[in-house]
Amino acid sequence: MEEVVVIVGAGPSGLATFACLKQLNIPSIILEREDCYASLWKKRAYDRLKLHLAKKFCSLPHMPYPPNTPTFVPRVEFIKYIDSYVARFDINPKYNRLVESSFYDNQQKKWKLDVKNLITGTIEHYASKFLIVATGENSLGFIPKIPGLEGFGGDILHSSEFKSGKEFDGKKVLVVGCGNSGMEIAYDLSNHGTSTSIVIRSPFHIVNKEMIWLGMNLLSYFPLWLVDFITLALARLTYGNLTKYGLHRPTRGPFELKVKLGRSPVIDVGTVGRIKKGKIKVCPEITKIGKNNVEFNNGEIQQFDSLVFATGYQSTANKWLKDYAFILGGDGMPKNKFPSHWKGTNAVYCTGLSRRGLAGVSFDAQKVADDIALILKSNKREN
Ligand SMILES: Cc1cc2nc3c(=O)[nH]c(=O)nc-3n(C[C@H](O)[C@H](O)[C@H](O)COP(=O)(O)OP(=O)(O)OC[C@H]3O[C@@H](n4cnc5c(N)ncnc54)[C@H](O)[C@@H]3O)c2cc1C
Ligand SMILES: NC(=O)C1=CN([C@@H]2O[C@H](COP(=O)(O)OP(=O)(O)OC[C@H]3O[C@@H](n4cnc5c(N)ncnc54)[C@H](OP(=O)(O)O)[C@@H]3O)[C@@H](O)[C@H]2O)C=CC1
Ligand SMILES: O=C(O)C(=O)Cc1c[nH]c2ccccc12
């Protein structure tokens, strides 16, 4: 099938890019491996998830949230917003289409895609002038290789499969990883009758959503270092010194780490309080895993029924995009730094890979659509 623009992925990035192109009268199609849009939010997120950033930083282009939406949007409300977005721009992704490979045909100056129809099992072929990678930073759950993991007799799951602590009532659970997912899942587990432990192996910033709200607003007026200084002063006042609990802060500030390295601060939902009370136990790095126990690098061995790996995600765009080097590095993330990350050579683009959450998604979608419109306009003039 011949198209002008093919977008791979029907998450917020793919949908936002479609809408921005549509506003400029440019038709596009979206190919999505799942049977729905926003699959991360519908199928791979835990029940109690709320957006960490205030709604004004999380809307998609050309459509604000309805006025009665809470400042910190819960998952279900976010899905409703996406539902209205899809209806508003009349977006009809092609579902159950797994893009298996794509390469640039230098002769025809077109992108070619091999797409598996997951219903019929057949391979469909698509070609387009412009290709947009919108498969996300969270395409694949990452579980590290730890000696003995394959022999563990209890449940092993990734944070993307975790729904609620109520399924673990009465169990001994170890959460591995202390990013936003791990810290919130540990809190959720401790709300139910679960004996909860969490592995913390590196320094990270712990803040609360009000501090991030303030910091995001201050960033429009003040330099990064000053915003970090203020945020850290507030964090120290609120939490005190947490080192005796095994929580250490990095030397660089929370906003500097987010902006420069894409590392998110942890936005506390109550986990720190539980750690202070001893309701959630902090463990150091794992050295090996036995049939029903885990050994840590302080020599302690503890028994667990379940392991929840909140150890992050990987982009998979470098796997299916054979000519990824036109835009991405070997890790499936953009080669160029923000704000020049979204455009590659030979009309390939990416949206949602800047580690800037939904605000980054909107920025990219707008940039990509405007650039494609400009190219199409200048081609028209030449012909
Ligand atoms: C638990 C969690 C909470 C988050 N909370 C926030 C938040 O509060 N605020 C914020 O700003 N950001 C948050 N994020 C970041 C989040 O990644 C983005 O907000 C947003 O979902 C990114 O949208 P996306 O479209 O780029 O990626 P995704 O939502 O991951 O969508 C990508 C789509 O591409 C599809 N796909 C992947 N590979 C293929 C393929 N080969 N062929 C066809 N389709 C494919 C996937 O099925 C998926 O539907 C959170 C992330 C996680 C994991
Ligand atoms: N409500 C919201 O808005 C939420 C937003 N998010 C966002 O989604 C994105 C993904 O978050 P998340 O899923 O937490 O993933 P992250 O990549 O942010 O965190 C992964 C964590 O796993 C740890 N880790 C990795 N390997 C190991 C190992 N072998 N042993 C011990 N620890 C390990 C990392 O520690 P180390 O640094 O040592 O490698 C890190 O603490 C982030 O941008 C986050 O902010 C997530 C949840 C909720
Ligand atoms: O939830 C995330 O990880 C995000 O990427 C959202 C986000 C964008 N900019 C930020 C600055 C501080 C904390 C979170 C974010």
Short mmCIF file of C-alpha atoms and ligand atoms in Angstrom, two decimals:
data_model
loop_
_atom_site.label_atom_id
_atom_site.label_comp_id
_atom_site.label_asym_id
_atom_site.label_seq_id
_atom_site.Cartn_x
_atom_site.Cartn_y
_atom_site.Cartn_z
CA MET A 1 0.00 0.00 0.00
CA GLU A 2 1.33 3.44 -0.95
CA GLU A 3 1.00 6.22 1.62
CA VAL A 4 2.35 9.72 2.08
CA VAL A 5 3.06 9.27 5.80
CA VAL A 6 3.21 6.07 7.85
CA ILE A 7 3.23 6.40 11.64
CA VAL A 8 4.28 3.34 13.65
CA GLY A 9 2.58 3.19 17.06
CA ALA A 10 -0.83 4.41 18.27
CA GLY A 11 0.25 5.71 21.67
CA PRO A 12 -0.05 9.41 22.56
CA SER A 13 2.87 10.16 20.19
CA GLY A 14 1.37 8.50 17.12
CA LEU A 15 -2.08 9.98 17.81
CA ALA A 16 -0.68 13.50 18.40
CA THR A 17 1.37 13.34 15.20
CA PHE A 18 -1.67 12.18 13.22
CA ALA A 19 -3.70 15.10 14.62
CA CYS A 20 -1.01 17.70 13.88
CA LEU A 21 -0.69 16.41 10.30
CA LYS A 22 -4.46 16.41 9.88
CA GLN A 23 -4.63 20.05 10.97
CA LEU A 24 -2.27 20.74 8.06
CA ASN A 25 -4.39 18.64 5.66
CA ILE A 26 -1.77 15.92 5.39
CA PRO A 27 -3.17 12.37 5.40
CA SER A 28 -1.39 9.62 7.31
CA ILE A 29 -1.97 6.10 8.56
CA ILE A 30 -1.05 4.55 11.91
CA LEU A 31 0.08 0.94 12.30
CA GLU A 32 -0.36 -0.49 15.82
CA ARG A 33 0.61 -3.98 17.05
CA GLU A 34 -2.08 -4.08 19.75
CA ASP A 35 -5.87 -4.18 19.26
CA CYS A 36 -6.34 -0.66 20.69
CA TYR A 37 -4.75 2.80 20.88
CA ALA A 38 -2.88 3.99 24.01
CA SER A 39 -2.12 0.35 24.88
CA LEU A 40 0.46 1.34 27.51
CA TRP A 41 -2.23 3.23 29.41
CA LYS A 42 -4.98 0.66 28.84
CA LYS A 43 -3.11 -2.61 29.29
CA ARG A 44 0.32 -2.07 30.80
CA ALA A 45 -0.18 0.37 33.67
CA TYR A 46 -1.13 -0.26 37.29
CA ASP A 47 -4.57 0.69 38.63
CA ARG A 48 -3.57 3.55 40.96
CA LEU A 49 -1.45 5.40 38.35
CA LYS A 50 -1.98 9.16 38.07
CA LEU A 51 -0.04 11.56 35.87
CA HIS A 52 2.81 13.00 37.94
CA LEU A 53 2.88 16.29 36.13
CA ALA A 54 0.01 18.76 36.30
CA LYS A 55 -2.45 18.54 33.39
CA LYS A 56 -1.15 21.73 31.77
CA PHE A 57 2.13 19.87 31.02
CA CYS A 58 0.35 16.72 29.80
CA SER A 59 -2.11 17.73 27.10
CA LEU A 60 -1.75 16.76 23.46
CA PRO A 61 -1.69 19.38 20.66
CA HIS A 62 -4.90 21.19 19.63
CA MET A 63 -7.04 19.92 22.54
CA PRO A 64 -6.88 21.02 26.19
CA TYR A 65 -8.38 18.89 29.00
CA PRO A 66 -12.02 19.58 29.85
CA PRO A 67 -12.22 22.26 32.61
CA ASN A 68 -13.45 19.84 35.33
CA THR A 69 -10.43 17.50 34.96
CA PRO A 70 -8.41 17.16 38.20
CA THR A 71 -4.95 18.83 38.16
CA PHE A 72 -3.22 15.45 38.45
CA VAL A 73 -5.09 13.29 35.97
CA PRO A 74 -5.82 9.67 37.03
CA ARG A 75 -5.15 6.90 34.48
CA VAL A 76 -8.84 6.34 33.67
CA GLU A 77 -9.45 10.08 33.08
CA PHE A 78 -6.37 10.22 30.88
CA ILE A 79 -7.76 7.35 28.80
CA LYS A 80 -11.08 9.25 28.51
CA TYR A 81 -9.16 12.31 27.29
CA ILE A 82 -7.39 10.13 24.69
CA ASP A 83 -10.78 8.66 23.68
CA SER A 84 -12.10 12.19 22.99
CA TYR A 85 -8.88 13.08 21.17
CA VAL A 86 -9.28 10.07 18.86
CA ALA A 87 -12.95 10.95 18.26
CA ARG A 88 -12.17 14.67 17.71
CA PHE A 89 -9.55 13.96 15.02
CA ASP A 90 -11.33 10.84 13.70
CA ILE A 91 -8.26 8.64 14.05
CA ASN A 92 -8.57 5.04 12.86
CA PRO A 93 -5.30 3.19 13.38
CA LYS A 94 -4.78 -0.17 11.68
CA TYR A 95 -4.67 -2.55 14.64
CA ASN A 96 -2.97 -5.92 15.11
CA ARG A 97 -0.23 -4.76 12.75
CA LEU A 98 3.25 -5.52 14.05
CA VAL A 99 5.88 -3.64 12.08
CA GLU A 100 8.60 -6.25 11.75
CA SER A 101 11.02 -4.41 9.52
CA SER A 102 11.48 -1.20 7.62
CA PHE A 103 14.26 0.02 5.35
CA TYR A 104 14.88 2.93 3.03
CA ASP A 105 14.71 2.15 -0.68
CA ASN A 106 17.31 4.50 -2.09
CA GLN A 107 16.20 3.98 -5.71
CA GLN A 108 12.54 4.78 -5.14
CA LYS A 109 13.30 7.26 -2.32
CA LYS A 110 10.67 5.57 -0.19
CA TRP A 111 10.38 3.77 3.11
CA LYS A 112 9.32 0.12 2.77
CA LEU A 113 7.67 -1.73 5.64
CA ASP A 114 6.99 -5.41 6.29
CA VAL A 115 4.05 -5.63 8.62
CA LYS A 116 2.69 -8.78 10.23
CA ASN A 117 -1.07 -8.94 10.41
CA LEU A 118 -1.42 -10.62 13.79
CA ILE A 119 -4.97 -11.82 13.00
CA THR A 120 -4.32 -13.51 9.65
CA GLY A 121 -0.60 -14.19 10.19
CA THR A 122 0.19 -12.77 6.74
CA ILE A 123 2.83 -10.17 5.90
CA GLU A 124 1.54 -6.90 4.42
CA HIS A 125 3.73 -4.45 2.55
CA TYR A 126 3.54 -0.69 2.92
CA ALA A 127 5.55 2.11 1.31
CA SER A 128 5.66 5.79 2.19
CA LYS A 129 7.61 8.95 1.57
CA PHE A 130 7.71 9.86 5.27
CA LEU A 131 8.15 7.43 8.16
CA ILE A 132 7.43 8.33 11.77
CA VAL A 133 8.74 6.22 14.62
CA ALA A 134 6.23 6.50 17.49
CA THR A 135 6.79 3.14 19.17
CA GLY A 136 7.76 4.68 22.51
CA GLU A 137 10.49 4.55 25.11
CA ASN A 138 8.55 1.86 26.94
CA SER A 139 8.11 -0.65 24.14
CA LEU A 140 9.63 -3.58 26.01
CA GLY A 141 9.88 -4.25 29.75
CA PHE A 142 13.50 -4.76 30.80
CA ILE A 143 14.44 -7.51 33.29
CA PRO A 144 18.16 -7.72 34.11
CA LYS A 145 20.08 -11.00 33.98
CA ILE A 146 20.74 -11.98 37.59
CA PRO A 147 22.44 -15.28 38.49
CA GLY A 148 19.83 -17.87 39.46
CA LEU A 149 16.78 -15.90 38.25
CA GLU A 150 15.63 -18.69 35.90
CA GLY A 151 15.54 -21.14 38.82
CA PHE A 152 13.30 -18.97 41.07
CA GLY A 153 10.20 -20.96 42.02
CA GLY A 154 7.81 -18.07 42.83
CA ASP A 155 6.11 -15.50 40.57
CA ILE A 156 8.26 -13.16 38.50
CA LEU A 157 6.66 -10.17 36.85
CA HIS A 158 7.64 -6.89 35.25
CA SER A 159 6.13 -3.66 36.55
CA SER A 160 4.14 -3.35 33.29
CA GLU A 161 2.22 -6.51 34.30
CA PHE A 162 1.50 -5.30 37.85
CA LYS A 163 -2.08 -4.14 38.44
CA SER A 164 -2.70 -3.95 42.20
CA GLY A 165 -1.24 -5.00 45.54
CA LYS A 166 -4.46 -6.81 46.39
CA GLU A 167 -3.31 -9.76 44.28
CA PHE A 168 -0.35 -10.23 46.66
CA ASP A 169 -2.18 -10.22 49.99
CA GLY A 170 -0.30 -12.23 52.63
CA LYS A 171 2.77 -12.73 50.43
CA LYS A 172 6.43 -11.71 50.78
CA VAL A 173 7.26 -9.57 47.76
CA LEU A 174 10.55 -8.04 46.62
CA VAL A 175 10.35 -5.04 44.28
CA VAL A 176 13.56 -4.67 42.26
CA GLY A 177 14.21 -1.08 41.13
CA CYS A 178 13.37 2.25 42.71
CA GLY A 179 12.24 4.48 39.85
CA ASN A 180 8.72 5.90 39.88
CA SER A 181 7.24 2.47 39.06
CA GLY A 182 9.11 0.57 41.79
CA MET A 183 8.50 3.13 44.52
CA GLU A 184 4.76 3.36 43.76
CA ILE A 185 4.31 -0.40 43.42
CA ALA A 186 6.05 -0.92 46.79
CA TYR A 187 3.61 1.57 48.34
CA ASP A 188 0.63 -0.16 46.76
CA LEU A 189 1.82 -3.58 48.01
CA SER A 190 2.28 -2.21 51.53
CA ASN A 191 -1.32 -0.96 51.49
CA HIS A 192 -2.43 -4.57 51.34
CA GLY A 193 -1.35 -7.31 53.70
CA THR A 194 1.96 -7.79 51.92
CA SER A 195 5.43 -7.95 53.44
CA THR A 196 7.22 -5.54 51.10
CA SER A 197 10.92 -5.01 50.38
CA ILE A 198 12.57 -2.85 47.70
CA VAL A 199 16.03 -3.03 46.15
CA ILE A 200 17.76 0.37 46.03
CA ARG A 201 21.22 0.27 44.50
CA SER A 202 21.92 3.82 43.18
CA PRO A 203 21.38 7.41 44.34
CA PHE A 204 18.20 9.15 43.14
CA HIS A 205 16.17 12.25 43.93
CA ILE A 206 12.98 11.98 45.90
CA VAL A 207 10.59 14.93 45.66
CA ASN A 208 6.81 15.38 45.70
CA LYS A 209 4.43 16.43 42.94
CA GLU A 210 3.98 19.94 44.38
CA MET A 211 7.76 20.52 44.21
CA ILE A 212 7.78 19.37 40.57
CA TRP A 213 4.77 21.58 39.81
CA LEU A 214 6.58 24.57 41.32
CA GLY A 215 9.88 23.70 39.62
CA MET A 216 8.24 23.27 36.18
CA ASN A 217 6.66 26.72 36.54
CA LEU A 218 9.85 28.35 37.85
CA LEU A 219 11.81 26.96 34.89
CA SER A 220 10.05 29.49 32.62
CA TYR A 221 11.69 32.34 34.55
CA PHE A 222 14.82 31.09 36.34
CA PRO A 223 17.95 29.14 35.40
CA LEU A 224 18.08 25.39 35.94
CA TRP A 225 20.61 25.59 38.81
CA LEU A 226 18.40 27.95 40.79
CA VAL A 227 15.29 25.81 40.27
CA ASP A 228 17.28 22.78 41.44
CA PHE A 229 18.55 24.72 44.46
CA ILE A 230 15.00 25.66 45.49
CA THR A 231 13.63 22.16 44.79
CA LEU A 232 16.38 20.53 46.84
CA ALA A 233 15.91 22.96 49.74
CA LEU A 234 12.20 22.04 49.81
CA ALA A 235 12.98 18.33 49.49
CA ARG A 236 15.44 18.47 52.42
CA LEU A 237 12.91 20.34 54.55
CA THR A 238 10.19 17.82 53.76
CA TYR A 239 12.14 14.56 53.98
CA GLY A 240 15.24 15.35 56.07
CA ASN A 241 18.37 13.27 55.63
CA LEU A 242 17.36 9.85 54.29
CA THR A 243 20.79 8.23 54.10
CA LYS A 244 20.22 6.13 57.23
CA TYR A 245 17.33 4.47 55.37
CA GLY A 246 19.55 3.61 52.37
CA LEU A 247 18.32 6.51 50.19
CA HIS A 248 21.09 8.74 48.80
CA ARG A 249 20.81 11.83 46.59
CA PRO A 250 22.91 12.24 43.43
CA THR A 251 25.34 15.18 43.33
CA ARG A 252 23.57 16.74 40.30
CA GLY A 253 20.13 18.31 40.79
CA PRO A 254 16.73 16.73 39.92
CA PHE A 255 15.85 19.00 36.98
CA GLU A 256 19.41 18.94 35.62
CA LEU A 257 19.32 15.12 35.57
CA LYS A 258 15.88 15.12 33.88
CA VAL A 259 16.77 17.72 31.27
CA LYS A 260 20.31 16.54 30.50
CA LEU A 261 20.07 12.76 30.97
CA GLY A 262 16.32 12.07 30.91
CA ARG A 263 16.52 10.57 34.43
CA SER A 264 13.26 11.25 36.26
CA PRO A 265 13.25 12.17 39.93
CA VAL A 266 11.05 9.90 42.03
CA ILE A 267 7.80 11.60 42.91
CA ASP A 268 6.87 10.28 46.33
CA VAL A 269 3.37 8.92 46.81
CA GLY A 270 3.93 8.00 50.47
CA THR A 271 6.66 5.37 50.08
CA VAL A 272 9.25 7.36 52.04
CA GLY A 273 6.94 7.52 55.07
CA ARG A 274 6.49 3.73 54.90
CA ILE A 275 10.26 3.22 54.63
CA LYS A 276 10.83 5.47 57.67
CA LYS A 277 8.28 3.46 59.66
CA GLY A 278 9.93 0.21 58.61
CA LYS A 279 6.77 -0.98 56.79
CA ILE A 280 8.78 -1.18 53.57
CA LYS A 281 12.25 -2.67 53.94
CA VAL A 282 15.15 -1.35 51.84
CA CYS A 283 17.58 -3.96 50.46
CA PRO A 284 20.88 -3.43 48.64
CA GLU A 285 21.85 -4.88 45.24
CA ILE A 286 21.04 -8.55 44.57
CA THR A 287 23.98 -10.91 44.11
CA LYS A 288 22.07 -14.12 43.36
CA ILE A 289 18.66 -15.71 43.39
CA GLY A 290 17.82 -19.16 44.76
CA LYS A 291 14.68 -21.34 44.38
CA ASN A 292 12.75 -19.36 47.01
CA ASN A 293 15.23 -16.79 48.28
CA VAL A 294 17.39 -13.86 47.30
CA GLU A 295 20.94 -13.06 48.37
CA PHE A 296 22.01 -9.41 48.70
CA ASN A 297 25.46 -7.86 48.52
CA ASN A 298 25.55 -7.36 52.30
CA GLY A 299 25.49 -11.17 52.63
CA GLU A 300 21.85 -11.32 53.85
CA ILE A 301 19.58 -14.03 52.42
CA GLN A 302 15.79 -13.61 52.52
CA GLN A 303 12.85 -15.71 51.40
CA PHE A 304 10.33 -14.24 48.88
CA ASP A 305 7.14 -15.50 47.20
CA SER A 306 7.21 -13.01 44.31
CA LEU A 307 9.65 -10.69 42.53
CA VAL A 308 8.39 -7.56 40.78
CA PHE A 309 10.96 -6.16 38.38
CA ALA A 310 10.44 -2.40 38.13
CA THR A 311 13.74 -2.19 36.30
CA GLY A 312 12.65 0.02 33.43
CA TYR A 313 12.00 -0.28 29.73
CA GLN A 314 13.70 -0.36 26.36
CA SER A 315 12.89 1.16 23.02
CA THR A 316 12.63 -1.50 20.29
CA ALA A 317 12.76 0.86 17.30
CA ASN A 318 16.35 -0.15 16.54
CA LYS A 319 15.10 -3.75 16.07
CA TRP A 320 12.37 -3.16 13.48
CA LEU A 321 13.85 -0.05 11.84
CA LYS A 322 16.70 -1.65 9.91
CA ASP A 323 18.05 1.74 8.82
CA TYR A 324 17.80 3.09 12.36
CA ALA A 325 21.18 4.83 12.05
CA PHE A 326 19.47 7.58 9.96
CA ILE A 327 17.97 8.81 13.24
CA LEU A 328 18.60 6.49 16.20
CA GLY A 329 21.51 5.00 18.09
CA GLY A 330 21.95 1.28 18.85
CA ASP A 331 19.76 1.70 21.96
CA GLY A 332 16.73 2.72 19.87
CA MET A 333 16.85 6.28 21.21
CA PRO A 334 17.56 9.46 19.18
CA LYS A 335 21.16 10.07 18.11
CA ASN A 336 20.84 13.85 18.37
CA LYS A 337 20.24 15.74 21.57
CA PHE A 338 17.01 17.67 22.33
CA PRO A 339 15.77 19.84 20.59
CA SER A 340 17.18 18.39 17.32
CA HIS A 341 16.40 14.74 18.07
CA TRP A 342 13.13 14.37 16.11
CA LYS A 343 14.42 14.55 12.53
CA GLY A 344 16.64 12.07 10.71
CA THR A 345 17.88 11.85 7.16
CA ASN A 346 15.75 10.51 4.26
CA ALA A 347 12.44 11.65 5.73
CA VAL A 348 12.43 9.55 8.89
CA TYR A 349 11.23 11.17 12.13
CA CYS A 350 10.60 10.17 15.72
CA THR A 351 8.07 11.40 18.28
CA GLY A 352 8.03 10.60 22.00
CA LEU A 353 11.65 9.51 22.36
CA SER A 354 13.08 12.55 24.16
CA ARG A 355 12.50 11.29 27.74
CA ARG A 356 10.32 14.33 28.37
CA GLY A 357 6.99 12.60 28.93
CA LEU A 358 3.79 13.93 27.35
CA ALA A 359 5.15 17.48 27.08
CA GLY A 360 7.93 16.07 24.90
CA VAL A 361 5.38 14.12 22.85
CA SER A 362 3.47 17.31 21.97
CA PHE A 363 6.64 19.21 21.12
CA ASP A 364 7.82 16.46 18.76
CA ALA A 365 4.44 15.92 17.06
CA GLN A 366 4.15 19.60 16.22
CA LYS A 367 7.74 19.86 14.94
CA VAL A 368 7.42 16.75 12.77
CA ALA A 369 4.11 17.79 11.22
CA ASP A 370 5.37 21.32 10.47
CA ASP A 371 8.53 19.96 8.86
CA ILE A 372 6.62 17.52 6.64
CA ALA A 373 4.22 20.30 5.62
CA LEU A 374 7.16 22.51 4.65
CA ILE A 375 8.76 19.77 2.54
CA LEU A 376 5.50 18.92 0.77
CA LYS A 377 4.91 22.61 0.04
CA SER A 378 8.37 23.15 -1.43
CA ASN A 379 8.05 19.93 -3.52
CA LYS A 380 4.76 21.25 -4.91
CA ARG A 381 6.39 24.55 -5.86
CA GLU A 382 9.21 22.75 -7.69
CA ASN A 383 6.82 20.52 -9.71
C1 LIG B 1 4.02 3.51 34.12
C2 LIG B 1 4.28 4.75 33.31
C3 LIG B 1 3.74 5.96 33.70
C4 LIG B 1 4.00 7.12 32.97
N1 LIG B 1 3.47 8.29 33.42
C5 LIG B 1 3.73 9.44 32.77
C6 LIG B 1 3.20 10.69 33.22
O1 LIG B 1 2.56 10.77 34.24
N2 LIG B 1 3.44 11.81 32.51
C7 LIG B 1 4.17 11.76 31.37
O2 LIG B 1 4.33 12.80 30.76
N3 LIG B 1 4.68 10.59 30.92
C8 LIG B 1 4.49 9.45 31.59
N4 LIG B 1 5.02 8.26 31.15
C9 LIG B 1 5.82 8.25 29.95
C10 LIG B 1 4.98 7.68 28.78
O3 LIG B 1 5.85 6.86 28.09
C11 LIG B 1 4.40 8.73 27.89
O4 LIG B 1 3.63 9.59 28.59
C12 LIG B 1 3.54 8.21 26.73
O5 LIG B 1 2.81 7.02 26.94
C13 LIG B 1 4.43 8.03 25.57
O6 LIG B 1 3.64 7.81 24.45
P1 LIG B 1 4.21 7.11 23.16
O7 LIG B 1 3.13 7.12 22.18
O8 LIG B 1 5.53 7.71 22.81
O9 LIG B 1 4.56 5.62 23.63
P2 LIG B 1 3.55 4.45 24.05
O10 LIG B 1 2.45 4.97 24.86
O11 LIG B 1 4.41 3.37 24.61
O12 LIG B 1 2.95 3.97 22.63
C14 LIG B 1 3.71 3.29 21.67
C15 LIG B 1 2.80 2.36 20.88
O13 LIG B 1 3.56 1.74 19.84
C16 LIG B 1 3.16 0.40 19.71
N5 LIG B 1 4.26 -0.36 19.10
C17 LIG B 1 5.49 -0.61 19.63
N6 LIG B 1 6.24 -1.32 18.76
C18 LIG B 1 5.48 -1.53 17.65
C19 LIG B 1 5.71 -2.18 16.40
N7 LIG B 1 6.88 -2.76 16.11
N8 LIG B 1 4.70 -2.20 15.50
C20 LIG B 1 3.50 -1.60 15.76
N9 LIG B 1 3.23 -0.96 16.92
C21 LIG B 1 4.22 -0.92 17.85
C22 LIG B 1 2.86 -0.03 21.14
O14 LIG B 1 1.99 -1.14 21.17
C23 LIG B 1 2.22 1.24 21.72
O15 LIG B 1 0.82 1.23 21.63
C24 LIG B 1 4.80 7.07 31.83
C25 LIG B 1 5.33 5.84 31.42
C26 LIG B 1 5.09 4.70 32.16
C27 LIG B 1 5.70 3.40 31.71
N1 LIG B 2 2.82 8.40 37.57
C1 LIG B 2 3.79 8.62 36.74
O1 LIG B 2 3.88 9.67 36.15
C2 LIG B 2 4.82 7.57 36.51
C3 LIG B 2 5.82 7.82 35.61
N2 LIG B 2 6.73 6.85 35.29
C4 LIG B 2 7.76 7.18 34.30
O2 LIG B 2 7.96 6.09 33.43
C5 LIG B 2 9.33 5.95 33.10
C6 LIG B 2 9.82 4.56 33.49
O3 LIG B 2 9.87 4.46 34.92
P1 LIG B 2 10.27 3.12 35.67
O4 LIG B 2 9.43 2.02 35.16
O5 LIG B 2 10.29 3.39 37.12
O6 LIG B 2 11.76 2.82 35.13
P2 LIG B 2 13.14 3.62 35.39
O7 LIG B 2 14.01 3.27 34.23
O8 LIG B 2 12.89 5.03 35.69
O9 LIG B 2 13.73 2.95 36.71
C7 LIG B 2 14.32 1.67 36.71
C8 LIG B 2 14.88 1.39 38.08
O10 LIG B 2 15.36 0.06 38.10
C9 LIG B 2 16.66 0.05 38.68
N3 LIG B 2 17.41 -1.11 38.20
C10 LIG B 2 17.68 -1.48 36.93
N4 LIG B 2 18.37 -2.62 36.91
C11 LIG B 2 18.53 -3.01 38.21
C12 LIG B 2 19.16 -4.12 38.83
N5 LIG B 2 19.79 -5.05 38.14
N6 LIG B 2 19.13 -4.17 40.19
C13 LIG B 2 18.52 -3.21 40.91
N7 LIG B 2 17.91 -2.15 40.37
C14 LIG B 2 17.91 -2.05 39.04
C15 LIG B 2 17.26 1.36 38.30
O11 LIG B 2 18.32 1.67 39.15
P3 LIG B 2 19.75 2.15 38.62
O12 LIG B 2 19.64 3.64 38.53
O13 LIG B 2 20.65 1.68 39.69
O14 LIG B 2 19.99 1.48 37.29
C16 LIG B 2 16.04 2.27 38.50
O15 LIG B 2 15.90 2.58 39.85
C17 LIG B 2 10.05 7.06 33.87
O16 LIG B 2 10.24 8.15 33.04
C18 LIG B 2 9.09 7.38 34.99
O17 LIG B 2 9.23 8.66 35.50
C19 LIG B 2 6.67 5.62 35.88
C20 LIG B 2 5.71 5.34 36.81
C21 LIG B 2 4.72 6.29 37.21
O1 LIG B 3 7.05 10.94 34.14
C1 LIG B 3 8.11 11.15 33.55
O2 LIG B 3 9.10 10.47 33.69
C2 LIG B 3 8.23 12.24 32.64
O3 LIG B 3 9.04 12.17 31.75
C3 LIG B 3 7.47 13.47 32.89
C4 LIG B 3 8.39 14.63 33.10
C5 LIG B 3 8.73 15.54 32.15
N1 LIG B 3 9.55 16.49 32.73
C6 LIG B 3 9.72 16.19 34.05
C7 LIG B 3 10.45 16.83 35.03
C8 LIG B 3 10.47 16.27 36.29
C9 LIG B 3 9.74 15.11 36.54
C10 LIG B 3 8.99 14.47 35.56
C11 LIG B 3 9.01 15.01 34.30
#
